[in-house]
Coordinates of C-alpha atoms in Angstrom, one line a residue:
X1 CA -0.7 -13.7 -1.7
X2 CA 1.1 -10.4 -1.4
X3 CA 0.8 -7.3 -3.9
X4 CA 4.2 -8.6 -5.5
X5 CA 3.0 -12.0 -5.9
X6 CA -0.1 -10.8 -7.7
X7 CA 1.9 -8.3 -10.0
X8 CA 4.0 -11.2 -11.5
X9 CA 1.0 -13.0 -12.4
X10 CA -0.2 -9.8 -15.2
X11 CA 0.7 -9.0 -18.2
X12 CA 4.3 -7.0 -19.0
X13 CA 2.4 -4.3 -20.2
X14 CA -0.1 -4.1 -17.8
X15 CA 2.6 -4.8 -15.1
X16 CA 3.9 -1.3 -15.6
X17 CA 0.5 0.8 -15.5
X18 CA -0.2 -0.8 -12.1
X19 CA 3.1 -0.5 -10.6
X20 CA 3.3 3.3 -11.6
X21 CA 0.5 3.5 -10.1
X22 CA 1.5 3.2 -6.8
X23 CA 1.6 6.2 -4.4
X24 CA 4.1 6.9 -2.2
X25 CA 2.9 8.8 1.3
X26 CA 4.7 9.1 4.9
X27 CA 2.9 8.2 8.0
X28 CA 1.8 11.7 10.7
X29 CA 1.8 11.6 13.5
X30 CA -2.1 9.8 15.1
X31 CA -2.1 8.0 11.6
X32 CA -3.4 4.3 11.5
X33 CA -3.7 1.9 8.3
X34 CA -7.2 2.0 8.8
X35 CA -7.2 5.9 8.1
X36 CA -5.2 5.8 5.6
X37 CA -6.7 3.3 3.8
X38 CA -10.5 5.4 4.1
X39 CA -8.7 8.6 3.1
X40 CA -7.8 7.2 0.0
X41 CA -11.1 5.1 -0.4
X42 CA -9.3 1.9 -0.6
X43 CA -9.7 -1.5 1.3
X44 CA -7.5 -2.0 4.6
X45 CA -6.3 -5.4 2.6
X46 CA -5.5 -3.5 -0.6
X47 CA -3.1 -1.3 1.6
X48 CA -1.5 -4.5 3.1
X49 CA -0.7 -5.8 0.3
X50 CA 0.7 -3.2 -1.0
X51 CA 2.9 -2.9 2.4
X52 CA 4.0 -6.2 2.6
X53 CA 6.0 -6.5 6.2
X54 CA 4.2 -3.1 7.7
X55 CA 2.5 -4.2 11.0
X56 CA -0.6 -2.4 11.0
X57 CA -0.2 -1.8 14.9
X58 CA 3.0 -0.4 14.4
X59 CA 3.5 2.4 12.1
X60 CA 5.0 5.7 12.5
X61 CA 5.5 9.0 12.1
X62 CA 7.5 9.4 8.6
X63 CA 7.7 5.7 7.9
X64 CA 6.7 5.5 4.0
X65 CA 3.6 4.0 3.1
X66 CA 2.6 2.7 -1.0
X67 CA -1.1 3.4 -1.8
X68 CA -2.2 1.4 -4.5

């Protein structure tokens, strides 16, 4: 299940707190999902999902990230 297929499964309402709620970053340079994910204290998975077609192996520099 990605991020999108879990945000049409809630509530209208509670659809649009959690979509604001996503953060928009760009990738620097040495970045991987993995640090990404622990600067922002959130799962490796929760970052997939909320980068659905991102290969973790193959980000970089200035490519846009979402942090849920």
């Amino acid at each position: 299940m990605t991020c999108h297929d879990l945000i049409s499964t809630i509530d209208y309402d509670k659809r649009i707190l959690f979509e604001i709620s996503l953060v928009r970053i760009s990738v620097r340079q040495g970045d991987t999902l993995y640090a990404i994910a622990n600067a922002f204290h959130i799962s490796l998975q929760a970052l997939e999902a909320a980068n659905p077609g991102v290969t973790p192996d193959r980000i970089y520099p200035g490519q846009a990230i979402w942090i849920p």
